[in-house]
Coordinates of C-alpha atoms in Angstrom, one line a residue:
X17 CA -121.3 20.8 52.0
X18 CA -122.9 18.0 54.0
X19 CA -126.1 16.5 52.9
X20 CA -128.9 16.7 55.4
X21 CA -131.0 13.8 56.3
X22 CA -134.4 14.0 55.0
X23 CA -137.4 14.2 57.5
X24 CA -139.0 11.1 56.0
X25 CA -135.9 9.1 56.9
X26 CA -135.5 10.5 60.4
X27 CA -138.5 11.6 62.0
X28 CA -138.3 14.1 64.8
X29 CA -141.4 14.8 67.1
X30 CA -142.7 18.2 67.8
X31 CA -140.9 18.2 71.1
X32 CA -137.6 17.6 69.4
X33 CA -137.5 13.8 70.3
X34 CA -136.6 11.0 68.1
X35 CA -139.9 9.3 66.6
X36 CA -140.2 6.0 68.5
X37 CA -138.1 6.5 71.8
X38 CA -139.5 10.0 72.4
X39 CA -136.0 10.8 73.8
X40 CA -134.1 14.1 73.0
X41 CA -130.5 14.2 72.5
X42 CA -129.7 15.9 75.8
X43 CA -131.3 13.0 77.6
X44 CA -129.0 10.3 76.2
X45 CA -126.6 8.7 78.5
X46 CA -123.4 6.8 77.4
X47 CA -123.9 3.7 79.5
X48 CA -127.2 2.0 78.7
X49 CA -128.9 -1.2 79.9
X50 CA -131.6 -2.5 77.5
X51 CA -134.3 -5.0 78.6
X52 CA -137.3 -6.6 76.8
X53 CA -140.1 -5.9 79.3
X54 CA -141.1 -2.2 79.8
X55 CA -142.0 -3.1 83.4
X56 CA -138.4 -4.4 83.9
X57 CA -137.2 -0.9 83.6
X58 CA -138.9 0.1 86.8
X59 CA -137.0 -2.9 88.5
X60 CA -133.7 -1.8 87.1
X61 CA -134.3 1.8 88.1
X62 CA -135.0 0.7 91.7
X63 CA -131.2 0.4 92.1
X64 CA -130.6 3.9 90.9
X65 CA -129.2 6.4 93.4
X66 CA -131.3 9.0 91.7
X67 CA -133.7 9.5 88.8
X68 CA -133.4 12.2 86.1
X69 CA -136.4 11.3 84.0
X70 CA -139.0 8.7 83.0
X71 CA -140.3 8.4 79.5
X72 CA -142.7 6.0 78.0
X73 CA -143.8 5.5 74.3
X74 CA -145.4 2.2 73.2
X75 CA -143.0 -0.6 74.3
X76 CA -140.1 1.7 74.7
X77 CA -139.8 2.7 78.4
X78 CA -136.7 4.8 79.6
X79 CA -135.5 5.7 83.0
X80 CA -132.2 7.6 83.4
X81 CA -130.4 8.5 86.5
X82 CA -127.2 7.7 88.6
X83 CA -125.8 4.5 90.0
X84 CA -122.5 4.4 92.0
X85 CA -121.6 7.8 90.6
X86 CA -122.2 6.8 87.0
X87 CA -124.8 8.4 84.7
X88 CA -126.8 5.6 83.4
X89 CA -130.2 4.8 81.6
X90 CA -132.3 1.8 81.3
X91 CA -134.4 1.2 78.1
X92 CA -136.9 -1.4 77.2
X93 CA -137.0 -2.7 73.5
X94 CA -140.0 -5.0 73.5
X95 CA -139.6 -8.4 71.7
X96 CA -137.5 -9.2 68.4
X97 CA -134.9 -8.0 66.3
X98 CA -137.1 -5.6 64.4
X99 CA -137.4 -3.6 67.6
X100 CA -133.7 -3.6 68.1
X101 CA -133.4 -2.1 64.6
X102 CA -135.4 0.8 65.9
X103 CA -133.6 1.1 69.2
X104 CA -129.9 1.0 67.7
X105 CA -130.8 3.4 65.0
X106 CA -132.5 5.9 67.1
X107 CA -129.8 5.7 70.1
X108 CA -127.1 6.3 67.3
X109 CA -129.0 9.3 65.9
X110 CA -129.3 10.8 69.3
X111 CA -125.6 10.4 69.8
X112 CA -124.2 11.3 66.4
X113 CA -126.7 13.3 64.2
X114 CA -127.2 17.0 64.9
X115 CA -131.1 17.4 65.2
X116 CA -131.0 21.1 64.3
X117 CA -129.0 20.6 61.0
X118 CA -130.0 16.9 60.4
X119 CA -126.4 16.3 59.5
X120 CA -124.1 13.6 60.8
X121 CA -121.6 15.1 63.5
X122 CA -117.9 15.4 62.9
X123 CA -117.2 13.8 66.2
X124 CA -118.3 10.4 67.1
X125 CA -119.8 9.5 70.4
X126 CA -119.5 5.7 71.4
X127 CA -122.2 4.3 73.5
X128 CA -122.1 1.1 75.6
X129 CA -125.2 -1.0 75.4
X130 CA -125.7 -4.2 77.5
X131 CA -128.8 -6.2 77.1
X132 CA -130.0 -8.2 80.2
X133 CA -132.6 -10.8 79.3
X134 CA -133.9 -14.3 79.7
X135 CA -133.4 -17.3 77.5
X136 CA -133.7 -21.0 76.9
X137 CA -130.7 -23.4 77.3
X138 CA -129.8 -25.7 74.6
X139 CA -127.1 -27.9 76.3
X140 CA -127.5 -30.2 79.2
X141 CA -124.9 -28.5 81.5
X142 CA -126.6 -25.2 81.5
X143 CA -129.4 -25.4 84.3
X144 CA -132.0 -22.9 85.1
X145 CA -130.4 -19.9 86.7
X146 CA -127.2 -20.0 84.7
X147 CA -126.0 -16.7 83.3
X148 CA -124.8 -16.9 79.7
X149 CA -123.0 -14.1 77.7
X150 CA -123.8 -14.2 73.9
X151 CA -120.1 -14.1 73.0
X152 CA -121.4 -14.9 69.6
X153 CA -124.9 -13.9 68.5
X154 CA -126.5 -15.9 65.7
X155 CA -129.2 -14.1 64.1
X156 CA -132.2 -16.0 62.4
X157 CA -134.0 -12.6 61.9
X158 CA -132.1 -11.4 58.9
X159 CA -132.1 -7.8 60.2
X160 CA -128.5 -6.9 59.5
X161 CA -128.7 -8.5 56.0
X162 CA -130.6 -5.4 54.9
X163 CA -127.4 -3.3 55.5
X164 CA -124.4 -2.8 53.4
X165 CA -121.1 -4.3 54.6
X166 CA -122.8 -6.8 56.8
X167 CA -120.0 -9.3 55.9
X168 CA -117.5 -7.1 57.5
X169 CA -118.8 -7.6 60.9
X170 CA -119.8 -11.3 60.7
X171 CA -118.0 -14.6 61.2
X172 CA -118.7 -15.9 57.7
X173 CA -117.0 -19.3 58.1
X174 CA -119.1 -19.9 61.3
X175 CA -122.2 -19.1 59.2
X176 CA -121.1 -21.3 56.3
X177 CA -120.4 -24.4 58.6
X178 CA -123.6 -23.9 60.7
X179 CA -125.9 -23.8 57.5
X180 CA -124.2 -26.8 55.9
X181 CA -124.3 -28.9 59.2
X182 CA -127.9 -28.3 60.1
X183 CA -129.2 -28.3 56.5
X184 CA -130.4 -24.8 56.6
X185 CA -133.8 -24.4 54.7
X186 CA -133.2 -21.8 51.9
X187 CA -136.8 -20.5 52.6
X188 CA -135.5 -19.0 56.0
X189 CA -133.6 -15.9 56.3
X190 CA -129.9 -16.4 56.0
X191 CA -128.3 -16.5 59.5
X192 CA -125.6 -14.2 60.4
X193 CA -123.0 -14.5 63.3
X194 CA -121.7 -11.4 65.1
X195 CA -119.3 -11.3 68.1
X196 CA -119.9 -9.2 71.2
X197 CA -117.5 -6.4 72.1
X198 CA -114.5 -8.4 73.7
X199 CA -113.6 -5.7 76.2
X200 CA -117.0 -5.6 77.2
X201 CA -117.5 -9.3 77.6
X202 CA -114.4 -9.4 79.9
X203 CA -115.5 -6.4 82.0
X204 CA -119.1 -7.7 82.6
X205 CA -118.6 -11.5 82.3
X206 CA -115.6 -12.0 84.6
X207 CA -115.6 -15.6 85.8
X208 CA -119.1 -15.8 87.1
X209 CA -120.8 -16.0 83.8
X210 CA -120.7 -18.6 81.0
X211 CA -119.5 -17.6 77.5
X212 CA -121.8 -19.0 74.7
X213 CA -123.2 -18.8 71.2
X214 CA -126.6 -17.5 71.5
X215 CA -129.4 -17.8 68.8
X216 CA -131.6 -14.8 68.2
X217 CA -134.8 -16.3 66.9
X218 CA -137.3 -14.4 64.9
X219 CA -140.3 -16.0 66.7
X220 CA -140.8 -17.8 70.1
X221 CA -142.7 -20.9 68.7
X222 CA -141.8 -22.3 65.4
X223 CA -138.5 -20.5 64.9
X224 CA -137.4 -22.0 68.2
X225 CA -138.5 -25.2 67.4
X226 CA -141.7 -25.3 69.5
X227 CA -144.6 -27.2 68.4
X228 CA -148.3 -26.6 69.5
X229 CA -151.0 -27.2 66.8
X230 CA -148.7 -26.4 63.7
X231 CA -146.2 -28.8 62.3
X232 CA -142.6 -27.6 62.1
X233 CA -140.7 -27.6 58.8
X234 CA -137.9 -29.3 60.5
X235 CA -138.8 -31.1 63.7
X236 CA -135.2 -32.1 64.3
X237 CA -133.8 -28.5 64.1
X238 CA -133.0 -28.3 67.9
X239 CA -131.3 -31.6 68.0
X240 CA -129.1 -30.6 65.0
X241 CA -128.4 -27.2 66.8
X242 CA -127.4 -28.9 70.1
X243 CA -125.1 -31.3 68.2
X244 CA -123.3 -28.4 66.2
X245 CA -119.8 -27.8 66.9
X246 CA -117.4 -25.3 65.2
X247 CA -113.9 -25.2 66.4
X248 CA -114.3 -24.8 70.3
X249 CA -117.8 -23.3 70.0
X250 CA -121.1 -24.8 70.6
X251 CA -124.6 -23.2 70.7
X252 CA -125.7 -22.7 74.1
X253 CA -129.1 -20.9 74.2
X254 CA -132.0 -19.2 72.4
X255 CA -133.4 -15.7 72.8
X256 CA -134.5 -13.1 70.3
X257 CA -132.3 -9.9 70.2
X258 CA -128.6 -10.4 70.9
X259 CA -127.5 -10.9 67.3
X260 CA -129.2 -7.7 66.0
X261 CA -127.9 -5.7 68.9
X262 CA -124.3 -6.9 68.4
X263 CA -124.5 -6.6 64.6
X264 CA -125.9 -3.1 64.5
X265 CA -123.6 -2.1 67.4
X266 CA -120.5 -3.2 65.4
X267 CA -121.8 -1.4 62.4
X268 CA -122.2 1.8 64.3
X269 CA -119.1 1.5 66.2
X270 CA -120.6 1.0 69.7
X271 CA -119.8 -1.4 72.3
X272 CA -122.6 -4.0 72.8
X273 CA -123.2 -7.3 74.3
X274 CA -126.0 -9.5 75.8
X275 CA -126.2 -11.7 79.0
X276 CA -129.2 -13.7 79.7
X277 CA -130.5 -15.8 82.6
X278 CA -131.5 -19.4 81.5
X279 CA -135.1 -19.8 82.7
X280 CA -135.7 -22.9 80.6
X281 CA -133.6 -26.0 79.4
X282 CA -135.1 -27.0 76.1
X283 CA -133.4 -30.3 76.0
X284 CA -134.4 -31.2 79.6
X285 CA -137.8 -29.9 79.0
X286 CA -137.9 -28.0 82.3
X287 CA -138.7 -24.3 83.0
X288 CA -139.3 -21.8 85.7
X289 CA -141.7 -19.0 85.7
X290 CA -140.1 -17.7 89.0
X291 CA -137.0 -16.0 87.5
X292 CA -137.5 -12.5 89.1
X293 CA -134.9 -13.1 91.7
X294 CA -132.0 -14.3 89.4
X295 CA -132.6 -11.5 87.1
X296 CA -132.5 -8.9 89.8
X297 CA -129.0 -10.3 90.8
X298 CA -127.9 -10.2 87.2
X299 CA -129.0 -6.6 86.8
X300 CA -127.1 -5.6 89.9
X301 CA -124.0 -7.4 88.6
X302 CA -124.2 -5.5 85.4
X303 CA -124.8 -2.2 87.1
X304 CA -121.7 -2.7 89.1
X305 CA -119.5 -3.5 86.1
X306 CA -120.9 -1.5 83.2

């Protein structure tokens, strides 16, 4: 007999929805765009042909509807890999756990999840406005290190070479490196997006080498990262969620990837706060291809 998942492990709200997202299983869609900002969900949904529902809970805002004949939903995840841990676990629970019996379903339902975000470039040839796919996500947050079999989904040789080359501080969480789903990269990326290796930092300031009043443990970390090479790979940009999304996606068996618009170039020291127009263009491209 199958073991039921305890109520303390998977909390179901009184209305039958999953704890944080406040979504019920029947509201789940197979094609999902995720964004950081709850307000950006409204922008994505402005492209939809029809709206099925609009649900908000804390930083998690979801709108589902149709676009070009496809059923689709857009969900905000807030900032950081810890929130991705919540989002991916709860989306998978909606897809693959029976809420009435609390047992894992016999048949697996695969989701397609594409994150659209913003990031800072780490190479001189990635100007503001460039679209970069996280072909490899490099997690500084440590999220998937808490799950069994993390080594099965990671590029261990890349991890080893990266830590040795940059002189990784043992006080920091061990980095992990996870590929995006290759079919999804080809379908979404085509020839008008750059492929890159994207760092998912566990903070916006110190963990990304920014210094305001506090001194950094390694003031040279960004120059070391920019100079790092492994085979034909180089590290292209910083953000905060792609690695956890791709790592948990692989563990669960879902198709996941991240594509970001570069809104700052860390080496050139320039940035723009007027990024809404390129993000809208990127959203429409993803909607057309997902």
